[in-house]
Coordinates of C-alpha atoms in Angstrom, one line a residue:
M1 CA 105.9 122.6 102.1
S2 CA 102.6 122.1 104.1
N3 CA 104.0 124.0 107.1
V4 CA 104.7 127.2 105.1
E5 CA 102.9 130.2 106.4
F6 CA 102.2 133.6 104.8
F7 CA 101.2 137.1 105.8
V8 CA 98.5 138.4 103.5
S9 CA 98.0 142.1 102.6
E10 CA 94.8 143.1 100.8
Q11 CA 93.8 146.7 100.3
G12 CA 95.9 147.7 103.3
N13 CA 94.5 145.0 105.6
I14 CA 97.2 142.6 106.8
R15 CA 96.4 139.1 108.2
G16 CA 98.5 136.2 109.2
P17 CA 100.4 134.2 109.5
M18 CA 98.1 131.8 107.5
R19 CA 99.0 128.3 106.6
L20 CA 99.6 127.6 102.9
E21 CA 96.5 125.4 102.6
A22 CA 94.2 128.2 103.8
V23 CA 95.8 130.7 101.5
R24 CA 95.4 128.5 98.5
R25 CA 91.8 127.7 99.5
E26 CA 90.9 131.4 99.6
I27 CA 92.6 132.2 96.3
G28 CA 90.9 129.3 94.6
G29 CA 87.6 130.3 96.0
G30 CA 88.0 133.9 94.8
T31 CA 87.9 135.4 98.3
L32 CA 91.2 137.3 97.9
K33 CA 91.3 140.1 95.3
D34 CA 94.8 141.4 94.2
P35 CA 96.5 140.1 97.4
L36 CA 100.2 140.5 98.3
F37 CA 102.2 138.0 100.4
R38 CA 105.3 137.7 102.5
M39 CA 106.7 135.2 104.9
E40 CA 109.1 135.2 107.8
G41 CA 112.5 136.2 106.6
C42 CA 111.2 138.6 103.9
K43 CA 110.2 142.2 104.7
R44 CA 108.5 143.1 101.5
F45 CA 105.0 142.0 100.4
L46 CA 105.2 140.5 96.9
P47 CA 102.6 139.3 94.3
G48 CA 101.7 135.6 94.4
A49 CA 103.4 134.9 91.1
A50 CA 106.8 135.6 92.9
W51 CA 106.3 132.8 95.4
D52 CA 106.9 129.2 94.3
P53 CA 104.2 127.7 96.6
L54 CA 101.5 130.0 95.1
S55 CA 102.7 130.7 91.6
D56 CA 100.5 128.0 89.9
L57 CA 97.4 130.0 90.9
F58 CA 98.5 133.1 89.0
P59 CA 99.5 133.9 85.4
S60 CA 103.1 133.1 84.5
P61 CA 105.2 136.3 84.5
S62 CA 107.0 137.4 81.4
P63 CA 110.8 137.3 81.5
P64 CA 112.6 140.6 81.5
D65 CA 115.1 141.8 79.0
A66 CA 118.7 140.6 79.4
P67 CA 120.8 143.0 81.5
E68 CA 122.7 145.6 79.6
G69 CA 125.5 147.5 81.2
T70 CA 126.0 147.5 85.0
V71 CA 124.5 144.8 87.2
A72 CA 123.7 145.8 90.8
E73 CA 125.8 144.2 93.5
A74 CA 123.2 144.2 96.2
L75 CA 119.4 143.7 96.7
P76 CA 117.1 146.6 97.6
R77 CA 117.2 147.5 101.3
D78 CA 113.9 145.7 102.2
L79 CA 115.1 142.5 100.6
A80 CA 118.8 142.8 101.6
K81 CA 118.5 140.3 104.5
L82 CA 116.5 137.5 103.0
D83 CA 116.5 134.4 105.1
P84 CA 117.5 131.2 103.1
Q85 CA 114.0 129.7 103.7
A86 CA 112.3 132.7 102.1
R87 CA 114.9 133.2 99.4
D88 CA 114.7 129.6 98.2
K89 CA 110.9 129.8 97.9
L90 CA 111.0 133.0 95.8
L91 CA 111.1 132.8 92.0
W92 CA 113.9 134.3 90.0
F93 CA 114.9 134.9 86.4
V94 CA 118.5 134.0 85.6
E95 CA 120.8 135.3 82.9
D96 CA 122.7 132.5 81.1
T97 CA 124.6 132.1 77.9
D98 CA 121.4 131.7 75.9
G99 CA 119.6 134.7 77.3
V100 CA 117.2 134.7 80.2
M101 CA 115.7 131.5 81.7
G102 CA 113.1 131.1 84.4
P103 CA 111.3 131.7 86.6
V104 CA 113.2 129.2 88.8
T105 CA 113.4 128.8 92.6
G106 CA 116.2 130.1 94.7
A107 CA 117.2 126.6 95.5
F108 CA 117.6 125.9 91.8
V109 CA 119.9 128.9 91.4
V110 CA 122.0 127.8 94.4
R111 CA 122.6 124.4 92.9
G112 CA 123.4 125.9 89.5
L113 CA 126.0 128.3 91.0
M114 CA 127.6 125.5 93.1
T115 CA 128.0 123.1 90.2
G116 CA 129.0 125.7 87.6
R117 CA 126.0 125.3 85.4
I118 CA 125.1 128.9 86.1
P119 CA 128.2 131.2 85.6
I120 CA 129.5 133.1 88.7
S121 CA 129.1 136.3 86.8
S122 CA 125.4 135.8 86.0
G123 CA 122.7 138.2 87.2
V124 CA 119.3 137.3 88.7
S125 CA 116.1 139.2 88.8
L126 CA 113.3 138.6 91.3
V127 CA 109.9 138.1 89.8
S128 CA 107.8 141.4 90.1
V129 CA 110.9 143.4 91.2
P130 CA 112.6 145.2 88.3
G131 CA 116.4 145.2 87.9
W132 CA 119.2 142.7 87.8
I133 CA 121.5 141.8 90.7
R134 CA 124.7 139.8 90.8
G135 CA 123.7 136.2 91.6
T136 CA 126.5 135.7 94.0
A137 CA 125.4 138.7 96.0
V138 CA 121.9 137.2 96.5
F139 CA 123.2 133.6 97.1
P140 CA 126.6 134.0 98.8
A141 CA 126.6 130.5 100.2
A142 CA 126.8 129.1 96.7
L143 CA 130.5 130.1 96.6
E144 CA 131.5 128.1 99.7
G145 CA 133.8 125.2 98.7
A146 CA 132.9 125.5 95.0
T147 CA 136.2 126.6 93.6
A148 CA 137.5 123.0 93.0
I149 CA 134.3 122.1 91.2
R150 CA 134.3 125.0 88.8
K151 CA 138.1 124.9 88.1
R152 CA 138.6 124.2 84.4
P153 CA 141.6 121.9 83.5
M154 CA 143.8 123.0 80.7
S155 CA 143.7 119.8 78.7
T156 CA 140.0 118.7 78.3
F157 CA 137.6 117.4 75.8
T158 CA 133.7 117.6 75.7
C159 CA 131.7 114.9 77.4
P160 CA 129.4 113.3 74.8
Y161 CA 126.5 113.0 77.3
C162 CA 126.3 116.3 79.2
L163 CA 128.7 118.4 77.1
E164 CA 130.8 119.5 80.1
P165 CA 134.6 119.5 79.9
V166 CA 136.4 116.3 81.0
M167 CA 140.1 116.1 81.8
V168 CA 142.1 114.0 79.3
G169 CA 142.9 110.7 81.0
S170 CA 139.7 110.5 83.0
T171 CA 137.4 107.4 82.5
S172 CA 134.2 109.1 83.7
C173 CA 132.6 112.5 83.6
L174 CA 132.6 114.3 86.9
M175 CA 129.3 116.1 86.1
C176 CA 127.1 113.3 84.8
G177 CA 129.0 110.2 86.0
E178 CA 128.9 108.5 82.5
F179 CA 131.8 106.3 81.3
V180 CA 134.0 108.2 78.9
G181 CA 136.9 105.7 78.3
I182 CA 137.7 107.5 75.1
A183 CA 139.4 110.1 77.3
K184 CA 142.5 108.0 77.8
P185 CA 145.6 109.7 76.3
R186 CA 147.1 108.6 73.0
L187 CA 149.9 106.1 73.1
G188 CA 153.2 106.9 71.4
L189 CA 154.2 105.2 68.1
S190 CA 157.0 103.2 69.7
R191 CA 154.9 102.0 72.5
V192 CA 152.1 101.0 70.1
A193 CA 154.6 99.0 68.0
G194 CA 155.9 97.2 71.1
L195 CA 152.4 96.4 72.3
V196 CA 151.4 95.0 68.9
G197 CA 154.6 92.8 68.8
L198 CA 153.9 91.5 72.2
G199 CA 150.3 90.8 71.3
F200 CA 151.4 88.7 68.2
A201 CA 153.8 86.8 70.4
I202 CA 151.2 86.0 73.0
V203 CA 148.7 84.8 70.4
L204 CA 151.0 83.0 68.0
A205 CA 153.2 81.1 70.5
P206 CA 150.4 78.8 71.8
L207 CA 149.1 78.2 68.3
L208 CA 152.5 77.1 66.9
G209 CA 153.2 75.0 70.0
G210 CA 149.8 73.3 69.7
A211 CA 150.3 72.6 66.0
L212 CA 153.8 71.1 66.5
S213 CA 152.5 68.9 69.3
V214 CA 149.6 67.5 67.3
R215 CA 151.9 66.7 64.3
G216 CA 154.3 64.9 66.6
D217 CA 151.6 62.8 68.2
G218 CA 150.3 61.9 64.7
L219 CA 153.7 60.8 63.4
R220 CA 154.4 58.7 66.5
A221 CA 151.0 56.9 66.0
G222 CA 151.8 56.2 62.3
V223 CA 148.8 58.3 61.2
E224 CA 148.9 60.9 58.5
I225 CA 147.5 64.3 59.4
P226 CA 144.9 65.0 56.7
S227 CA 144.6 68.4 55.2
A228 CA 141.4 70.1 54.1
N229 CA 142.2 69.6 50.4
A230 CA 143.8 66.2 50.6
A231 CA 142.3 63.3 48.5
S232 CA 141.6 59.8 49.8
S233 CA 144.6 57.5 49.8
P234 CA 144.5 55.0 46.9
G235 CA 146.3 52.4 48.9
G236 CA 143.8 52.4 51.7
S237 CA 140.5 50.6 51.9
A238 CA 137.8 51.8 49.5
S239 CA 135.3 51.7 52.3
P240 CA 134.5 55.0 53.9
G241 CA 134.8 53.3 57.3
S242 CA 138.4 52.2 56.9
S243 CA 140.7 51.7 59.9
A244 CA 142.7 54.8 59.1
S245 CA 139.6 56.9 59.1
A246 CA 138.5 55.3 62.3
A247 CA 141.8 55.9 63.9
T248 CA 141.9 59.6 62.9
S249 CA 138.4 60.1 64.3
A250 CA 139.2 58.4 67.5
T251 CA 142.4 60.4 67.9
S252 CA 140.7 63.8 67.3
A253 CA 137.5 63.1 69.2
P254 CA 137.4 64.6 72.7
A255 CA 136.9 62.3 75.6
D256 CA 133.7 64.2 76.6
P257 CA 131.2 64.3 73.7
S258 CA 129.7 67.6 75.1
A259 CA 133.1 69.3 75.5
N260 CA 132.9 71.0 72.1
A261 CA 129.1 71.6 72.2
R262 CA 128.2 75.2 71.7
V263 CA 126.7 76.6 74.9
A264 CA 123.4 78.2 74.2
P265 CA 123.2 81.8 75.4
A266 CA 120.9 82.4 78.3
P267 CA 117.6 84.0 77.3
A268 CA 117.5 87.8 77.8
V269 CA 115.5 88.7 80.9
A270 CA 113.0 91.5 80.2
K271 CA 113.5 94.4 82.5
R272 CA 110.7 95.1 85.0
L273 CA 109.7 98.1 87.0
E274 CA 110.1 97.4 90.7
G275 CA 108.4 100.6 91.9
K276 CA 111.4 102.1 93.7
V277 CA 112.0 105.8 93.7
A278 CA 115.5 106.5 92.2
A279 CA 115.3 110.3 92.3
K280 CA 113.0 113.2 92.7
I281 CA 113.8 116.5 90.8
D282 CA 112.4 119.9 91.4
V283 CA 111.7 121.6 88.0
A284 CA 110.8 125.0 86.8
A285 CA 107.4 126.6 87.3
D286 CA 106.6 126.4 83.6
A287 CA 107.3 122.7 83.2
E288 CA 104.6 120.8 81.3
A289 CA 105.8 117.2 80.9
A290 CA 108.8 114.9 81.5
I291 CA 110.2 111.8 80.0
L292 CA 113.4 109.6 80.4
L293 CA 116.1 109.8 77.8
P294 CA 118.0 106.7 76.6
Q295 CA 121.2 107.6 78.6
G296 CA 119.2 107.9 81.9
H297 CA 118.8 111.7 82.0
V298 CA 115.4 113.4 82.2
A299 CA 113.9 115.6 79.5
V300 CA 111.6 118.3 80.9
A301 CA 109.3 120.2 78.5
R302 CA 108.8 123.8 79.5
R303 CA 107.0 126.7 77.9
A304 CA 110.3 128.4 77.4
A305 CA 112.7 125.6 76.6
L306 CA 113.4 121.9 76.7
D307 CA 115.8 121.0 79.6
V308 CA 118.0 117.9 80.0
V309 CA 118.3 117.2 83.8
D310 CA 120.7 115.0 85.6
P311 CA 118.6 112.8 88.0
K312 CA 121.4 112.4 90.4
S313 CA 121.9 116.1 91.2
G314 CA 118.8 117.7 89.7
V315 CA 120.9 120.1 87.8
V316 CA 119.9 121.3 84.3
M317 CA 122.8 120.1 82.2
T318 CA 121.7 121.7 78.9
S319 CA 118.7 123.6 77.6
S320 CA 117.3 123.9 74.1
R321 CA 115.0 126.7 73.0
E322 CA 114.4 125.3 69.6
A323 CA 111.3 123.4 70.6
Q324 CA 109.9 125.8 73.2
S325 CA 106.2 125.8 74.1
A326 CA 106.1 122.0 74.0
R327 CA 103.2 120.7 76.0
V328 CA 103.7 116.9 75.5
I329 CA 106.7 114.7 74.7
E330 CA 105.8 111.5 72.9
R331 CA 108.1 108.5 72.3
V332 CA 107.8 106.8 68.9
G333 CA 110.3 104.0 68.6
G334 CA 113.7 105.6 68.8
A335 CA 112.5 109.1 68.2
L336 CA 110.9 111.8 70.4
Y337 CA 108.2 114.2 69.3
A338 CA 107.5 117.5 71.1
L339 CA 103.9 118.7 70.5
G340 CA 103.7 122.4 70.5
Q341 CA 100.8 124.8 69.8
T342 CA 100.7 124.4 66.1
R343 CA 103.6 122.2 65.1
I344 CA 105.6 119.1 66.0
G345 CA 109.3 118.9 66.6
A346 CA 111.1 115.6 65.8
L347 CA 113.9 115.5 68.5
E348 CA 117.3 113.8 68.5
P349 CA 116.8 111.7 71.7
D350 CA 120.3 112.4 73.2
T351 CA 120.6 116.2 72.8
L352 CA 116.9 117.2 72.2
R353 CA 118.0 119.1 69.1
V354 CA 115.2 119.5 66.5
L355 CA 115.9 117.2 63.6
R356 CA 112.9 118.4 61.6
W357 CA 109.7 120.5 62.0
I358 CA 106.3 119.1 61.0
E359 CA 103.9 122.0 60.4
P360 CA 100.2 120.8 60.7
R361 CA 99.3 124.4 61.6
T362 CA 96.8 123.3 64.2
Q363 CA 96.7 122.3 67.8
L364 CA 97.2 118.6 68.3
L365 CA 96.2 116.2 71.1
P366 CA 98.3 113.3 72.4
G367 CA 98.0 110.4 70.0
A368 CA 99.1 106.8 69.4
A369 CA 102.0 105.2 67.6
A370 CA 102.9 102.0 65.8
A371 CA 106.7 102.0 66.0
A372 CA 107.2 98.9 63.9
A373 CA 105.2 100.4 61.1
G374 CA 107.0 103.7 61.4
L375 CA 103.9 105.9 61.9
A376 CA 102.2 108.0 64.6
I377 CA 98.7 109.5 64.6
F378 CA 97.6 112.7 66.4
P379 CA 94.0 114.0 66.6
S380 CA 93.1 117.7 66.3
A381 CA 89.8 118.9 67.8
V382 CA 90.4 122.3 66.3
D383 CA 91.0 121.1 62.7
R384 CA 88.6 118.2 63.1
S385 CA 91.1 115.8 61.6
V386 CA 93.6 113.0 62.4
L387 CA 97.2 113.6 61.3
V388 CA 99.3 110.6 60.2
V389 CA 103.1 111.2 60.6
G390 CA 105.8 109.0 59.0
T391 CA 108.5 108.6 61.6
E392 CA 111.2 107.5 59.2
H393 CA 111.5 110.9 57.6
H394 CA 109.4 112.9 60.1
V395 CA 106.8 114.1 57.6
E396 CA 103.0 114.4 57.4
I397 CA 101.9 111.6 55.1
A398 CA 98.1 111.9 55.4
R399 CA 95.3 113.8 57.1
F400 CA 91.9 112.1 57.7
R401 CA 88.6 114.1 58.1
F402 CA 85.3 112.7 59.2
G403 CA 82.7 114.9 57.7
G404 CA 83.0 117.6 60.3
A405 CA 83.0 115.2 63.3
I406 CA 85.4 116.1 66.1
P407 CA 88.0 113.3 66.9
S408 CA 89.2 112.8 70.5
A409 CA 90.6 109.4 71.6
V410 CA 92.7 107.5 68.9
A411 CA 94.4 104.1 68.8
V412 CA 96.4 102.2 66.2
D413 CA 97.5 98.5 66.2
A414 CA 101.2 97.5 66.4
E415 CA 101.4 96.8 62.6
G416 CA 99.8 100.0 61.5
T417 CA 97.0 98.2 59.7
W418 CA 94.0 99.7 61.4
A419 CA 93.4 103.0 63.3
V420 CA 90.3 103.9 65.3
A421 CA 89.1 107.4 66.4
G422 CA 86.3 108.2 68.7
V423 CA 84.3 111.1 67.2
A424 CA 81.6 113.5 68.3
D425 CA 79.1 115.6 66.3
P426 CA 80.1 119.3 66.2
R427 CA 77.2 120.3 68.4
P428 CA 77.7 122.2 71.7
R429 CA 78.5 119.8 74.5
A430 CA 78.2 116.8 72.2
Y431 CA 80.2 113.8 73.4
P432 CA 81.9 111.1 71.3
D433 CA 79.3 108.5 70.5
A434 CA 80.8 106.8 67.4
I435 CA 84.0 105.4 66.1
E436 CA 85.7 105.9 62.7
V437 CA 87.9 103.1 61.4
F438 CA 90.6 103.7 58.7
A439 CA 93.9 102.3 57.4
P440 CA 96.5 104.9 58.2
L441 CA 99.0 103.7 55.6
T442 CA 96.5 104.0 52.7
P443 CA 95.7 107.5 51.3
P444 CA 92.3 108.8 52.4
S445 CA 91.2 109.1 48.8
A446 CA 91.9 105.4 48.1
Q447 CA 89.7 103.9 50.9
L448 CA 86.3 104.0 52.5
V449 CA 86.5 105.3 56.1
R450 CA 83.9 103.4 58.0
R451 CA 81.8 104.7 60.8
L452 CA 79.8 103.0 63.6
S453 CA 77.5 104.7 66.0
L454 CA 77.5 103.0 69.4
G455 CA 74.8 105.1 71.1
D456 CA 76.8 105.4 74.4
P457 CA 79.6 107.9 75.0
V458 CA 83.0 106.6 73.8
A459 CA 85.5 107.2 76.6
S460 CA 88.6 105.4 75.1
V461 CA 89.6 103.0 72.3
A462 CA 92.3 100.4 71.7
V463 CA 93.1 98.2 68.7
K464 CA 94.6 94.7 68.6
S465 CA 94.5 91.7 66.3
G466 CA 91.8 93.0 64.0
F467 CA 89.5 94.2 66.8
A468 CA 88.6 97.6 68.2
F469 CA 88.0 97.6 72.0
V470 CA 85.8 100.5 73.1
A471 CA 85.2 101.7 76.7
L472 CA 81.7 103.1 76.9
G473 CA 80.2 105.5 79.3
S474 CA 77.5 102.9 80.2
S475 CA 80.2 101.1 82.2
R476 CA 80.7 98.5 79.5
I477 CA 83.5 97.4 77.2
A478 CA 82.7 96.4 73.6
R479 CA 84.6 94.5 70.9
V480 CA 84.1 95.5 67.3
P481 CA 85.5 93.3 64.4
L482 CA 87.5 95.4 61.9
E483 CA 88.1 92.9 59.1
G484 CA 86.2 93.4 55.9
K485 CA 85.7 96.3 53.5
G486 CA 81.9 96.8 54.0
L487 CA 80.1 98.5 56.8
L488 CA 81.2 97.9 60.3
A489 CA 79.3 95.2 62.1
P490 CA 77.9 95.9 65.5
P491 CA 79.9 94.8 68.5
D492 CA 80.2 91.0 68.7
L493 CA 80.9 91.1 72.4
S494 CA 80.0 93.4 75.3
R495 CA 80.7 93.0 79.0
D496 CA 80.3 95.0 82.1
T497 CA 83.4 96.7 83.6
C498 CA 84.0 99.2 86.4
T499 CA 82.0 102.4 86.7
D500 CA 82.7 105.3 84.4
P501 CA 85.7 103.9 82.4
V502 CA 88.1 106.6 81.1
F503 CA 91.0 104.4 79.8
V504 CA 91.3 101.1 77.9
R505 CA 94.7 99.7 77.0
A506 CA 95.5 96.5 75.0
A507 CA 98.4 94.5 76.5
P508 CA 99.5 91.2 74.8
R509 CA 97.4 89.0 77.0
T510 CA 94.9 91.3 78.7
L511 CA 92.8 94.4 78.4
V512 CA 93.3 97.0 81.1
V513 CA 90.4 99.4 81.9
G514 CA 90.8 102.3 84.3
C515 CA 87.7 103.9 85.8
R516 CA 86.9 107.3 87.4
A517 CA 83.7 106.9 89.4
G518 CA 84.4 103.2 90.1
R519 CA 87.8 104.0 91.5
A520 CA 89.1 100.7 90.2
L521 CA 91.3 99.0 87.6
S522 CA 89.6 96.1 85.7
L523 CA 91.5 93.4 83.7
H524 CA 89.6 91.6 80.9
A525 CA 90.5 88.6 78.7
P526 CA 90.6 89.8 75.1
A527 CA 89.0 86.7 73.7
T528 CA 85.8 86.8 75.9
L529 CA 86.0 90.2 77.6
T530 CA 85.5 88.3 80.9
Q531 CA 86.7 90.3 83.9
D532 CA 89.7 88.4 85.3
T533 CA 90.7 90.8 88.1
R534 CA 89.2 94.0 89.6
L535 CA 91.5 96.1 91.8
E536 CA 89.8 98.6 94.2
L537 CA 92.1 101.6 94.4
G538 CA 90.0 104.0 96.4
S539 CA 90.5 106.9 94.1
P540 CA 89.7 107.7 90.5
V541 CA 92.2 106.6 87.9
T542 CA 93.7 109.7 86.2
A543 CA 96.5 108.2 84.1
L544 CA 97.4 104.7 82.8
E545 CA 100.2 103.4 80.7
I546 CA 101.3 99.9 79.7
S547 CA 105.1 98.9 79.8
P548 CA 106.9 98.3 76.5
A549 CA 107.2 94.6 77.4
G550 CA 103.4 94.5 78.0
D551 CA 103.6 92.8 81.3
Q552 CA 103.1 95.7 83.7
A553 CA 100.9 98.8 84.0
L554 CA 101.6 102.1 85.7
V555 CA 98.4 103.5 87.3
V556 CA 97.9 107.0 88.8
T557 CA 95.0 107.8 91.1
G558 CA 93.8 111.3 92.1
A559 CA 92.1 112.8 95.1
P560 CA 91.1 112.0 97.8
S561 CA 94.1 109.6 98.1
P562 CA 96.5 110.2 95.2
A563 CA 99.0 107.4 94.5
V564 CA 101.0 105.6 91.9
Y565 CA 100.8 101.9 91.4
V566 CA 102.8 99.3 89.5
V567 CA 100.5 96.5 88.5
D568 CA 101.7 93.0 87.4
L569 CA 99.3 92.1 84.6
A570 CA 99.9 88.4 84.9
T571 CA 98.9 88.2 88.5
G572 CA 97.0 91.4 89.0
E573 CA 99.1 92.3 92.0
P574 CA 99.5 96.0 92.6
V575 CA 102.6 97.6 94.3
R576 CA 102.2 101.1 95.6
V577 CA 105.1 103.5 94.8
E578 CA 106.5 105.8 97.4
V579 CA 105.4 109.0 95.5
T580 CA 104.0 111.7 97.8
D581 CA 102.8 114.2 95.1
E582 CA 99.6 114.2 93.1
V583 CA 100.9 113.0 89.8
T584 CA 99.8 114.5 86.5
S585 CA 101.3 112.2 83.9
I586 CA 103.5 109.0 83.8
R587 CA 105.8 107.8 81.1
F588 CA 107.8 104.5 80.8
G589 CA 111.4 104.8 79.6
K590 CA 112.7 103.2 76.4
D591 CA 112.6 99.9 78.3
S592 CA 110.3 98.5 80.9
G593 CA 112.7 99.0 83.8
S594 CA 112.4 102.8 84.3
A595 CA 109.7 105.5 84.2
T596 CA 109.0 109.1 85.2
A597 CA 106.1 110.5 87.2
F598 CA 105.5 114.2 86.7
S599 CA 103.5 116.4 89.2
A600 CA 102.5 119.8 87.7
R601 CA 101.2 121.1 91.0
A602 CA 104.4 120.3 93.0
R603 CA 106.6 120.9 89.9
R604 CA 108.5 117.8 90.6
V605 CA 109.6 114.8 88.6
W606 CA 110.0 111.3 90.2
V607 CA 112.3 108.8 88.5
L608 CA 111.2 105.2 89.1
R609 CA 113.3 102.0 88.7

């Protein structure tokens, strides 16, 4: 998109063509006032919100009302001959079965029409241009060769993954590629009876033959075949080691002593992220976050809806408006939580349907979770509290307040025993300079919440094995013991780390610190806080996440050289991922072998394997 050029019209003065970087620079610097833009292949000047490469610099447009009555069959005259390059970079609202969605790019609309996700009869509306036009009139190329794809078979059932119709007898869904062996046709009663009889014959014949053969061998050798309930023969020797017993054991024992030994199953190999790009998906302009779903699809949180996207084709397979305005999607064990403006939606991981609403009635920040203990915690700077959510029934179980102090970074150990929050005084421009320690599973009224002032700014916190690890603005990392019911003791260990730390994460065998000014990643031993490895990345660390297995880290760096790295925590070896966008957030999948990287500026999701 770097070679895109625009003509700019401002108060009757027209300039251009100007490269996209120059246009964005002038808009960001405030040089342009109420400009209009067009590019080659489009004869009308339109506001910046109508152009995908510029829309993130302008307020998001409001969707129009759904069309009522007649839908126009042609574009206005000055837009009738849009070149594909310009049409695909414009933003459109689209009429679908649930109402109006968008704005989305023209390329998105073409894919939807070609795959049948957007009905042929749907209307589209260009951002900033009133009125609805038939989608196939604006995008006629979408009809070429698409008849066979959209043809609906008469005998179908619904795919359990993407909810598209699947022909009875198929073993895989044509839309999502998932195995749907349940689609095989039913067998007739006579055929079932025949197959059952044949199965009994196949199974019983070898068993009967083997039993008769063994009995015959025993009779020929003069040895009685003992039964499980048979008593010892009174005529035989009283000794347990009689000749008859020895003969029976010798006859039944295999020649190879290890022949009947149970083969131990091979240990399961933990999945690892190799850093390969499996897919990249263009998403809507109002996308806020992305995360992988258990079946391999991608959930995209938008201000208008939650979309389920097929990573193979980039097509939105289904969209839910129940949890709209979600800004963050958090994974807690087997559940997903969508954080909205004032409430949390507990989502069903496969369909993104809202199982239950949690109503804290305040804006929440991303938090931490202890999946084994069935709880998650979320801080609120507005309400000046930390919310504790029970993930078994998706309910608020406690709310901790700290005497008016404002919480920011929070952490909880894997067992849910201790939680730590970095807090700041409610003064203007006050920074977090203390930590509050509490037991999230104990009611606030039944415990003493302990506070420790550290003097230095608290950038990030982590909890592990009865210790709190605090990254301080003085470029140090400190360890605070949490055991005991009295006052918190001062840090028992403190070591230098990289400059201006902004993240600290506790892995099973190491502490990972990401720094902004130091442009580095620092690995420390939890027992001594000694710096084992320091990785110079050349750019500030902007996002950091540890894999579910705890043996890898995903690291994102920003300008001047944005990149994504997969770091092996055992060896400290980084692998750079072939992601070309400036990434906003990263999320591992349910296992350690997959992840997503989301770029808010490029409106793109990268799926990593």
